[in-house]
Amino acid sequence: MATETVQPIRFVGQACGQLELLDQTLLPQQLTYITCADVETVWEAIKMLRVRGAPAIGISAAYGVVVGLQTATGKSDEEFWARFDEVTDYLAESRPTAVNLFWALNRMKEKALSLKAAGKSIAEVHADLLTEAIAIHNEDREMCHAIGKHGANLLHSGQGVLTHCNAGGLATSEYGTALSVFFTAQDQGKRLHVYVDETRPLLQGARLTAWELMQRQIPATLICDSMAAQVMKEGRVQAIVTGADRIAANGDSCNKIGTYALSVLAKYHGIPFYIAAPSSTFDLSIESGDEIPIEERKPEEITNGMGKRTAPEHVKVYNPAFDVAPAELIAGIITEHGVISPVNKENVAAMLSSGG
Ligand code: MRU
């Protein structure tokens, strides 16, 4: 099945319907959807990376609000609104770094408050919140395609490019951010060769990005993260494009652990390093990347990766899941409105406020 037809997230039915998530922990071996009949299942799916990638986390959380409210539709207004707060607070605790989660929950809150102020019934509020979640989902599709168009202009046929983690269709509504740039370039007839960092410790590059690129028959070569410097030194890479989980007002961009190292290596080798991300990934409430909360995950992801013990029992482990590429090392941030370059506070604000 071609990746363009794979939907990582789908909602079936009306507000009392079901959220279905493609379980990305089983890829590439199995294409299996899990049904989220309650908000706890949505929370667990986000926490355990069954659904992952900043935009996909936000979309899932928006639908998660609708699912979480299903137990409160027959209750009093007071109980319904208490449940609304409970569900949104709970989902906000699933993962800390990707700002799209909080962006989507805030948007659902704002919508809910406007419906409440308009005196809508509980049933109407629930139905309209599903409409809002669907709008978030559909808008993400449009943003991904627009990012692809802006980013593809930066690439030339015959180039080698490198990416990290998975910022493809699986991480978004369907087309991706960094991978959307490659997909669009391919649609324009440009021939690229993509080097894919395997992305330790959870291997999103090897399991997901390599799979997506192969589905689209884009030439791709998998490398270990520690090989990126050598591949650059050998002259195989002319541009690097990754996604982001949160971008501060000054353009500092947080993404999967290993991205910071790539930005430093790119500078040394004179290779442009780009971030591709929608406006929902910007957090203008923080000045710099220093304020971005970095998720720390379980030691077992390193000592027992993919179910096999690869380190001594009781060894001390540090497992930060993200790091920050400083704005000064980023050649451009590719958004749905255009490319921010040079990357600085003024240009970030101008691009986001003008919408282009
Ligand atoms: O821990 P993950 O797999 O959710 O991390 C995902 C990333 O770091 C992606 O690069 C980022 O969310 C951008 S997705 C378009």
mmCIF file of C-alpha atoms and ligand atoms in Angstrom:
data_model
loop_
_atom_site.group_PDB
_atom_site.id
_atom_site.type_symbol
_atom_site.label_atom_id
_atom_site.label_comp_id
_atom_site.label_asym_id
_atom_site.label_seq_id
_atom_site.Cartn_x
_atom_site.Cartn_y
_atom_site.Cartn_z
ATOM 1 C CA MET A 1 0.000 0.000 0.000
ATOM 2 C CA ALA A 2 1.371 3.455 -0.896
ATOM 3 C CA THR A 3 2.078 5.720 2.059
ATOM 4 C CA GLU A 4 0.012 8.530 0.539
ATOM 5 C CA THR A 5 -3.077 6.393 1.135
ATOM 6 C CA VAL A 6 -2.122 5.447 4.705
ATOM 7 C CA GLN A 7 -3.915 7.598 7.239
ATOM 8 C CA PRO A 8 -2.110 7.551 10.594
ATOM 9 C CA ILE A 9 -5.225 9.004 12.247
ATOM 10 C CA ARG A 10 -8.886 8.483 11.357
ATOM 11 C CA PHE A 11 -12.143 9.205 13.122
ATOM 12 C CA VAL A 12 -15.126 7.044 12.258
ATOM 13 C CA GLY A 13 -18.699 8.236 12.787
ATOM 14 C CA GLN A 14 -20.220 11.159 14.655
ATOM 15 C CA ALA A 15 -19.157 12.598 18.032
ATOM 16 C CA CYS A 16 -19.933 9.292 19.732
ATOM 17 C CA GLY A 17 -17.826 7.466 17.123
ATOM 18 C CA GLN A 18 -14.323 6.005 17.294
ATOM 19 C CA LEU A 19 -10.785 7.268 16.939
ATOM 20 C CA GLU A 20 -8.487 4.856 15.118
ATOM 21 C CA LEU A 21 -4.716 5.242 15.237
ATOM 22 C CA LEU A 22 -2.152 3.387 13.168
ATOM 23 C CA ASP A 23 0.118 1.731 15.751
ATOM 24 C CA GLN A 24 3.517 3.054 14.643
ATOM 25 C CA THR A 25 5.381 0.895 17.161
ATOM 26 C CA LEU A 26 4.513 -2.102 14.956
ATOM 27 C CA LEU A 27 5.839 -0.584 11.707
ATOM 28 C CA PRO A 28 7.295 -1.546 9.327
ATOM 29 C CA GLN A 29 6.259 -5.158 9.941
ATOM 30 C CA GLN A 30 2.567 -4.610 10.633
ATOM 31 C CA LEU A 31 -0.042 -2.091 9.515
ATOM 32 C CA THR A 32 -2.437 -2.322 12.450
ATOM 33 C CA TYR A 33 -4.909 0.251 13.754
ATOM 34 C CA ILE A 34 -5.876 0.483 17.395
ATOM 35 C CA THR A 35 -9.345 1.636 18.338
ATOM 36 C CA CYS A 36 -9.463 4.304 21.021
ATOM 37 C CA ALA A 37 -12.806 3.864 22.752
ATOM 38 C CA ASP A 38 -11.746 5.942 25.768
ATOM 39 C CA VAL A 39 -9.397 8.831 26.513
ATOM 40 C CA GLU A 40 -7.020 6.570 28.480
ATOM 41 C CA THR A 41 -6.276 4.642 25.283
ATOM 42 C CA VAL A 42 -5.565 7.905 23.430
ATOM 43 C CA TRP A 43 -3.235 9.040 26.250
ATOM 44 C CA GLU A 44 -1.399 5.702 26.238
ATOM 45 C CA ALA A 45 -1.048 5.798 22.434
ATOM 46 C CA ILE A 46 0.579 9.245 22.607
ATOM 47 C CA LYS A 47 2.801 8.364 25.574
ATOM 48 C CA MET A 48 4.016 5.094 24.029
ATOM 49 C CA LEU A 49 4.573 6.661 20.566
ATOM 50 C CA ARG A 50 1.916 4.542 18.868
ATOM 51 C CA VAL A 51 1.017 7.924 17.413
ATOM 52 C CA ARG A 52 3.955 10.336 17.338
ATOM 53 C CA GLY A 53 5.350 13.356 15.574
ATOM 54 C CA ALA A 54 4.318 16.829 16.688
ATOM 55 C CA PRO A 55 1.367 17.519 14.335
ATOM 56 C CA ALA A 56 -0.011 13.964 14.677
ATOM 57 C CA ILE A 57 0.087 14.248 18.485
ATOM 58 C CA GLY A 58 -1.927 17.494 18.294
ATOM 59 C CA ILE A 59 -4.538 16.050 15.927
ATOM 60 C CA SER A 60 -4.920 12.903 18.065
ATOM 61 C CA ALA A 61 -5.338 14.972 21.223
ATOM 62 C CA ALA A 62 -8.079 17.055 19.576
ATOM 63 C CA TYR A 63 -9.978 13.867 18.718
ATOM 64 C CA GLY A 64 -9.093 12.566 22.190
ATOM 65 C CA VAL A 65 -11.114 15.412 23.714
ATOM 66 C CA VAL A 66 -14.158 14.282 21.713
ATOM 67 C CA VAL A 67 -13.634 10.669 22.808
ATOM 68 C CA GLY A 68 -13.141 11.682 26.452
ATOM 69 C CA LEU A 69 -16.410 13.625 26.482
ATOM 70 C CA GLN A 70 -18.434 10.623 25.319
ATOM 71 C CA THR A 71 -18.985 9.502 28.925
ATOM 72 C CA ALA A 72 -20.356 12.931 29.879
ATOM 73 C CA THR A 73 -22.958 13.649 27.205
ATOM 74 C CA GLY A 74 -25.881 12.278 29.245
ATOM 75 C CA LYS A 75 -24.846 14.212 32.350
ATOM 76 C CA SER A 76 -25.624 17.683 33.743
ATOM 77 C CA ASP A 77 -24.007 20.804 32.249
ATOM 78 C CA GLU A 78 -21.827 21.101 35.347
ATOM 79 C CA GLU A 79 -20.600 17.522 35.070
ATOM 80 C CA PHE A 80 -19.972 17.887 31.328
ATOM 81 C CA TRP A 81 -17.798 20.976 31.784
ATOM 82 C CA ALA A 82 -15.922 19.414 34.718
ATOM 83 C CA ARG A 83 -15.218 16.432 32.483
ATOM 84 C CA PHE A 84 -14.002 18.763 29.736
ATOM 85 C CA ASP A 85 -11.370 20.225 32.085
ATOM 86 C CA GLU A 86 -10.426 16.771 33.350
ATOM 87 C CA VAL A 87 -9.935 15.384 29.820
ATOM 88 C CA THR A 88 -7.898 18.326 28.497
ATOM 89 C CA ASP A 89 -5.679 18.425 31.614
ATOM 90 C CA TYR A 90 -5.124 14.680 31.356
ATOM 91 C CA LEU A 91 -4.171 14.722 27.663
ATOM 92 C CA ALA A 92 -1.789 17.631 28.293
ATOM 93 C CA GLU A 93 0.209 15.314 30.586
ATOM 94 C CA SER A 94 0.895 12.716 27.862
ATOM 95 C CA ARG A 95 4.084 14.248 26.400
ATOM 96 C CA PRO A 96 5.808 17.554 27.252
ATOM 97 C CA THR A 97 7.868 18.752 24.291
ATOM 98 C CA ALA A 98 5.765 18.980 21.117
ATOM 99 C CA VAL A 99 3.881 22.258 21.422
ATOM 100 C CA ASN A 100 1.306 21.084 18.866
ATOM 101 C CA LEU A 101 -0.277 19.064 21.691
ATOM 102 C CA PHE A 102 -0.938 22.186 23.772
ATOM 103 C CA TRP A 103 -1.791 24.237 20.677
ATOM 104 C CA ALA A 104 -4.524 21.750 19.706
ATOM 105 C CA LEU A 105 -5.884 21.445 23.254
ATOM 106 C CA ASN A 106 -6.014 25.250 23.569
ATOM 107 C CA ARG A 107 -7.835 25.514 20.284
ATOM 108 C CA MET A 108 -10.398 22.941 21.489
ATOM 109 C CA LYS A 109 -10.763 24.899 24.747
ATOM 110 C CA GLU A 110 -11.326 28.190 22.941
ATOM 111 C CA LYS A 111 -13.918 26.573 20.705
ATOM 112 C CA ALA A 112 -15.669 24.985 23.701
ATOM 113 C CA LEU A 113 -15.791 28.284 25.587
ATOM 114 C CA SER A 114 -17.263 30.127 22.608
ATOM 115 C CA LEU A 115 -19.937 27.412 22.231
ATOM 116 C CA LYS A 116 -20.696 27.605 25.955
ATOM 117 C CA ALA A 117 -21.009 31.392 25.771
ATOM 118 C CA ALA A 118 -23.375 31.000 22.828
ATOM 119 C CA GLY A 119 -25.644 28.835 25.013
ATOM 120 C CA LYS A 120 -25.286 25.653 22.942
ATOM 121 C CA SER A 121 -26.579 22.370 24.374
ATOM 122 C CA ILE A 122 -24.160 19.648 25.470
ATOM 123 C CA ALA A 123 -24.994 17.563 22.392
ATOM 124 C CA GLU A 124 -24.318 20.550 20.133
ATOM 125 C CA VAL A 125 -21.039 21.347 21.883
ATOM 126 C CA HIS A 126 -19.891 17.739 21.525
ATOM 127 C CA ALA A 127 -20.785 17.666 17.812
ATOM 128 C CA ASP A 128 -19.126 21.028 17.155
ATOM 129 C CA LEU A 129 -15.956 19.921 18.950
ATOM 130 C CA LEU A 130 -15.694 16.995 16.547
ATOM 131 C CA THR A 131 -16.065 19.490 13.687
ATOM 132 C CA GLU A 132 -13.192 21.498 15.206
ATOM 133 C CA ALA A 133 -10.978 18.419 15.505
ATOM 134 C CA ILE A 134 -11.706 17.565 11.861
ATOM 135 C CA ALA A 135 -10.797 21.157 10.903
ATOM 136 C CA ILE A 136 -7.447 20.851 12.749
ATOM 137 C CA HIS A 137 -6.836 17.586 10.886
ATOM 138 C CA ASN A 138 -7.729 19.046 7.459
ATOM 139 C CA GLU A 139 -5.761 22.261 7.989
ATOM 140 C CA ASP A 140 -2.691 20.186 8.789
ATOM 141 C CA ARG A 141 -3.004 18.475 5.389
ATOM 142 C CA GLU A 142 -2.993 21.864 3.682
ATOM 143 C CA MET A 143 -0.038 23.093 5.762
ATOM 144 C CA CYS A 144 1.998 19.994 4.897
ATOM 145 C CA HIS A 145 1.431 20.446 1.166
ATOM 146 C CA ALA A 146 2.309 24.159 1.342
ATOM 147 C CA ILE A 147 5.516 23.383 3.275
ATOM 148 C CA GLY A 148 6.447 20.882 0.577
ATOM 149 C CA LYS A 149 6.028 23.472 -2.170
ATOM 150 C CA HIS A 150 8.126 26.123 -0.409
ATOM 151 C CA GLY A 151 10.810 23.624 0.586
ATOM 152 C CA ALA A 152 11.123 21.918 -2.794
ATOM 153 C CA ASN A 153 12.257 25.243 -4.290
ATOM 154 C CA LEU A 154 15.380 24.988 -2.130
ATOM 155 C CA LEU A 155 16.465 21.641 -3.599
ATOM 156 C CA HIS A 156 17.983 20.698 -6.941
ATOM 157 C CA SER A 157 17.937 17.535 -8.976
ATOM 158 C CA GLY A 158 20.895 15.260 -8.319
ATOM 159 C CA GLN A 159 21.372 16.377 -4.729
ATOM 160 C CA GLY A 160 21.905 14.164 -1.711
ATOM 161 C CA VAL A 161 19.821 15.194 1.296
ATOM 162 C CA LEU A 162 19.748 13.966 4.860
ATOM 163 C CA THR A 163 16.935 13.747 7.386
ATOM 164 C CA HIS A 164 16.554 12.634 10.992
ATOM 165 C CA CYS A 165 13.730 10.898 12.867
ATOM 166 C CA ASN A 166 10.408 10.807 10.999
ATOM 167 C CA ALA A 167 8.734 13.987 9.824
ATOM 168 C CA GLY A 168 6.652 12.259 7.184
ATOM 169 C CA GLY A 169 3.030 11.397 6.597
ATOM 170 C CA LEU A 170 3.047 9.225 9.707
ATOM 171 C CA ALA A 171 4.004 12.193 11.905
ATOM 172 C CA THR A 172 1.278 14.452 10.530
ATOM 173 C CA SER A 173 -2.114 14.249 8.871
ATOM 174 C CA GLU A 174 -0.690 12.486 5.823
ATOM 175 C CA TYR A 175 2.136 14.167 3.841
ATOM 176 C CA GLY A 176 4.662 15.277 6.403
ATOM 177 C CA THR A 177 6.843 18.340 6.850
ATOM 178 C CA ALA A 178 10.498 17.478 6.067
ATOM 179 C CA LEU A 179 9.437 14.512 3.920
ATOM 180 C CA SER A 180 6.806 16.649 2.204
ATOM 181 C CA VAL A 181 9.728 18.683 0.851
ATOM 182 C CA PHE A 182 11.258 15.532 -0.664
ATOM 183 C CA PHE A 183 7.907 14.182 -1.921
ATOM 184 C CA THR A 184 7.107 17.496 -3.620
ATOM 185 C CA ALA A 185 10.582 17.725 -5.169
ATOM 186 C CA GLN A 186 10.080 14.227 -6.554
ATOM 187 C CA ASP A 187 6.638 15.210 -7.939
ATOM 188 C CA GLN A 188 8.405 18.113 -9.687
ATOM 189 C CA GLY A 189 10.740 15.629 -11.370
ATOM 190 C CA LYS A 190 13.786 16.354 -9.211
ATOM 191 C CA ARG A 191 15.923 13.322 -8.446
ATOM 192 C CA LEU A 192 17.113 13.235 -4.833
ATOM 193 C CA HIS A 193 18.957 10.658 -2.797
ATOM 194 C CA VAL A 194 17.906 10.696 0.840
ATOM 195 C CA TYR A 195 20.240 9.639 3.652
ATOM 196 C CA VAL A 196 18.132 8.514 6.606
ATOM 197 C CA ASP A 197 19.528 8.627 10.145
ATOM 198 C CA GLU A 198 18.262 5.535 11.938
ATOM 199 C CA THR A 199 17.496 7.747 14.975
ATOM 200 C CA ARG A 200 18.512 6.003 18.167
ATOM 201 C CA PRO A 201 17.078 4.848 20.468
ATOM 202 C CA LEU A 202 13.594 4.235 19.026
ATOM 203 C CA LEU A 203 14.613 4.063 15.350
ATOM 204 C CA GLN A 204 11.913 6.292 13.862
ATOM 205 C CA GLY A 205 14.259 6.904 10.915
ATOM 206 C CA ALA A 206 14.890 3.230 10.201
ATOM 207 C CA ARG A 207 11.392 1.954 10.928
ATOM 208 C CA LEU A 208 9.261 4.818 9.596
ATOM 209 C CA THR A 209 11.181 7.230 7.335
ATOM 210 C CA ALA A 210 12.988 4.542 5.339
ATOM 211 C CA TRP A 211 9.633 2.792 4.927
ATOM 212 C CA GLU A 212 7.827 5.939 3.761
ATOM 213 C CA LEU A 213 10.560 6.784 1.249
ATOM 214 C CA MET A 214 10.586 3.237 -0.121
ATOM 215 C CA GLN A 215 6.793 3.298 -0.476
ATOM 216 C CA ARG A 216 7.245 6.305 -2.754
ATOM 217 C CA GLN A 217 10.248 4.838 -4.524
ATOM 218 C CA ILE A 218 12.520 7.695 -3.495
ATOM 219 C CA PRO A 219 16.138 6.473 -3.466
ATOM 220 C CA ALA A 220 17.128 6.220 0.208
ATOM 221 C CA THR A 221 20.096 4.953 2.183
ATOM 222 C CA LEU A 222 19.861 4.147 5.879
ATOM 223 C CA ILE A 223 22.793 5.133 8.101
ATOM 224 C CA CYS A 224 23.481 4.986 11.837
ATOM 225 C CA ASP A 225 23.294 8.429 13.473
ATOM 226 C CA SER A 226 27.028 8.350 14.137
ATOM 227 C CA MET A 227 27.747 8.042 10.385
ATOM 228 C CA ALA A 228 26.252 11.435 9.457
ATOM 229 C CA ALA A 229 29.578 13.292 9.810
ATOM 230 C CA GLN A 230 31.378 10.822 7.564
ATOM 231 C CA VAL A 231 28.624 10.964 4.942
ATOM 232 C CA MET A 232 28.903 14.782 4.938
ATOM 233 C CA LYS A 233 32.698 14.670 4.719
ATOM 234 C CA GLU A 234 32.445 12.364 1.708
ATOM 235 C CA GLY A 235 30.376 15.050 -0.067
ATOM 236 C CA ARG A 236 27.241 12.934 -0.322
ATOM 237 C CA VAL A 237 24.883 15.505 1.263
ATOM 238 C CA GLN A 238 24.028 18.963 -0.105
ATOM 239 C CA ALA A 239 21.122 19.822 2.238
ATOM 240 C CA ILE A 240 19.669 18.630 5.541
ATOM 241 C CA VAL A 241 15.949 18.907 6.328
ATOM 242 C CA THR A 242 14.342 17.848 9.612
ATOM 243 C CA GLY A 243 11.051 18.527 11.352
ATOM 244 C CA ALA A 244 10.555 20.242 14.710
ATOM 245 C CA ASP A 245 8.556 19.740 17.888
ATOM 246 C CA ARG A 246 8.700 23.302 19.188
ATOM 247 C CA ILE A 247 10.240 26.484 17.811
ATOM 248 C CA ALA A 248 10.924 29.435 20.112
ATOM 249 C CA ALA A 249 10.316 33.095 19.200
ATOM 250 C CA ASN A 250 13.978 33.518 18.196
ATOM 251 C CA GLY A 251 13.877 30.491 15.860
ATOM 252 C CA ASP A 252 15.719 28.011 18.096
ATOM 253 C CA SER A 253 14.227 24.689 17.001
ATOM 254 C CA CYS A 254 13.700 21.641 19.177
ATOM 255 C CA ASN A 255 13.530 18.262 17.462
ATOM 256 C CA LYS A 256 14.429 14.614 18.042
ATOM 257 C CA ILE A 257 17.689 14.046 19.921
ATOM 258 C CA GLY A 258 20.559 14.211 17.440
ATOM 259 C CA THR A 259 19.230 17.210 15.538
ATOM 260 C CA TYR A 260 21.496 19.643 17.383
ATOM 261 C CA ALA A 261 24.526 17.557 16.402
ATOM 262 C CA LEU A 262 23.418 17.652 12.758
ATOM 263 C CA SER A 263 23.117 21.461 12.849
ATOM 264 C CA VAL A 264 26.686 21.739 14.174
ATOM 265 C CA LEU A 265 28.010 19.253 11.606
ATOM 266 C CA ALA A 266 26.199 21.093 8.811
ATOM 267 C CA LYS A 267 27.885 24.362 9.770
ATOM 268 C CA TYR A 268 31.348 22.744 9.782
ATOM 269 C CA HIS A 269 30.775 21.162 6.367
ATOM 270 C CA GLY A 270 29.097 24.232 4.817
ATOM 271 C CA ILE A 271 25.807 22.386 4.202
ATOM 272 C CA PRO A 272 22.498 24.266 4.594
ATOM 273 C CA PHE A 273 20.465 22.919 7.511
ATOM 274 C CA TYR A 274 16.698 23.484 7.231
ATOM 275 C CA ILE A 275 13.817 22.939 9.622
ATOM 276 C CA ALA A 276 10.363 22.254 8.105
ATOM 277 C CA ALA A 277 7.415 22.955 10.397
ATOM 278 C CA PRO A 278 3.886 24.395 10.379
ATOM 279 C CA SER A 279 2.893 27.518 12.336
ATOM 280 C CA SER A 280 1.288 25.238 14.980
ATOM 281 C CA THR A 281 4.849 24.202 15.992
ATOM 282 C CA PHE A 282 5.924 27.737 16.948
ATOM 283 C CA ASP A 283 5.736 28.779 20.586
ATOM 284 C CA LEU A 284 6.048 32.553 20.621
ATOM 285 C CA SER A 285 5.496 32.608 24.391
ATOM 286 C CA ILE A 286 9.114 31.559 24.894
ATOM 287 C CA GLU A 287 12.098 33.640 23.899
ATOM 288 C CA SER A 288 14.640 30.905 23.220
ATOM 289 C CA GLY A 289 15.167 27.165 23.060
ATOM 290 C CA ASP A 290 16.486 27.170 26.632
ATOM 291 C CA GLU A 291 12.881 27.337 27.849
ATOM 292 C CA ILE A 292 11.667 24.282 25.930
ATOM 293 C CA PRO A 293 10.875 21.309 28.209
ATOM 294 C CA ILE A 294 12.920 18.316 27.050
ATOM 295 C CA GLU A 295 11.207 14.986 27.557
ATOM 296 C CA GLU A 296 13.301 12.388 29.356
ATOM 297 C CA ARG A 297 12.252 8.846 28.627
ATOM 298 C CA LYS A 298 12.717 5.452 30.266
ATOM 299 C CA PRO A 299 16.251 3.941 30.498
ATOM 300 C CA GLU A 300 14.920 0.694 29.006
ATOM 301 C CA GLU A 301 14.582 2.383 25.615
ATOM 302 C CA ILE A 302 18.393 2.400 25.550
ATOM 303 C CA THR A 303 19.305 -0.694 27.568
ATOM 304 C CA ASN A 304 16.569 -2.918 26.144
ATOM 305 C CA GLY A 305 15.864 -1.425 22.746
ATOM 306 C CA MET A 306 13.448 -3.403 20.593
ATOM 307 C CA GLY A 307 13.152 -6.046 23.298
ATOM 308 C CA LYS A 308 16.796 -7.137 23.462
ATOM 309 C CA ARG A 309 19.049 -6.280 26.405
ATOM 310 C CA THR A 310 22.160 -4.515 25.112
ATOM 311 C CA ALA A 311 23.637 -3.074 28.330
ATOM 312 C CA PRO A 312 24.459 -4.404 31.819
ATOM 313 C CA GLU A 313 21.682 -4.511 34.398
ATOM 314 C CA HIS A 314 21.520 -1.387 36.626
ATOM 315 C CA VAL A 315 23.800 0.725 34.387
ATOM 316 C CA LYS A 316 23.092 4.462 34.782
ATOM 317 C CA VAL A 317 21.328 5.906 31.743
ATOM 318 C CA TYR A 318 20.424 9.407 30.540
ATOM 319 C CA ASN A 319 17.744 9.447 27.834
ATOM 320 C CA PRO A 320 16.701 12.951 26.689
ATOM 321 C CA ALA A 321 14.352 12.533 23.711
ATOM 322 C CA PHE A 322 14.925 15.961 22.148
ATOM 323 C CA ASP A 323 17.548 18.676 21.707
ATOM 324 C CA VAL A 324 17.626 22.191 20.288
ATOM 325 C CA ALA A 325 19.268 23.412 17.082
ATOM 326 C CA PRO A 326 20.199 27.064 17.675
ATOM 327 C CA ALA A 327 18.729 29.604 15.256
ATOM 328 C CA GLU A 328 22.187 30.739 14.124
ATOM 329 C CA LEU A 329 22.885 27.263 12.687
ATOM 330 C CA ILE A 330 19.604 27.047 10.752
ATOM 331 C CA ALA A 331 19.715 28.246 7.129
ATOM 332 C CA GLY A 332 15.931 28.516 6.965
ATOM 333 C CA ILE A 333 12.678 27.424 8.589
ATOM 334 C CA ILE A 334 10.244 26.191 5.951
ATOM 335 C CA THR A 335 6.671 27.016 6.993
ATOM 336 C CA GLU A 336 3.359 26.854 5.138
ATOM 337 C CA HIS A 337 3.659 30.618 4.557
ATOM 338 C CA GLY A 338 7.188 30.622 3.164
ATOM 339 C CA VAL A 339 10.812 30.221 4.239
ATOM 340 C CA ILE A 340 12.104 32.190 7.238
ATOM 341 C CA SER A 341 15.687 33.184 6.449
ATOM 342 C CA PRO A 342 17.821 34.425 8.047
ATOM 343 C CA VAL A 343 16.347 32.861 11.168
ATOM 344 C CA ASN A 344 15.846 35.491 13.870
ATOM 345 C CA LYS A 345 13.121 36.873 16.099
ATOM 346 C CA GLU A 346 12.071 39.636 13.702
ATOM 347 C CA ASN A 347 11.749 37.325 10.703
ATOM 348 C CA VAL A 348 9.883 34.660 12.701
ATOM 349 C CA ALA A 349 7.376 37.251 13.935
ATOM 350 C CA ALA A 350 6.978 38.804 10.498
ATOM 351 C CA MET A 351 6.340 35.463 8.758
ATOM 352 C CA LEU A 352 3.829 34.256 11.331
ATOM 353 C CA SER A 353 1.924 37.524 11.699
ATOM 354 C CA SER A 354 1.657 38.286 8.002
ATOM 355 C CA GLY A 355 0.767 34.715 7.129
ATOM 356 C CA GLY A 356 3.328 34.955 4.398
HETATM 357 O O1 MRU B 1 9.430 11.234 19.689
HETATM 358 P P1 MRU B 1 8.778 11.498 18.367
HETATM 359 O O2 MRU B 1 8.871 10.341 17.416
HETATM 360 O O3 MRU B 1 7.359 12.007 18.527
HETATM 361 O O4 MRU B 1 9.645 12.684 17.733
HETATM 362 C C1 MRU B 1 9.219 13.212 16.510
HETATM 363 C C2 MRU B 1 10.146 14.223 15.954
HETATM 364 O O5 MRU B 1 11.114 14.608 16.558
HETATM 365 C C3 MRU B 1 9.757 14.791 14.630
HETATM 366 O O6 MRU B 1 10.896 15.153 13.890
HETATM 367 C C4 MRU B 1 8.916 16.066 14.860
HETATM 368 O O7 MRU B 1 7.845 15.797 15.700
HETATM 369 C C5 MRU B 1 8.418 16.633 13.593
HETATM 370 S S1 MRU B 1 7.068 15.688 12.924
HETATM 371 C C6 MRU B 1 6.537 16.444 11.511
#
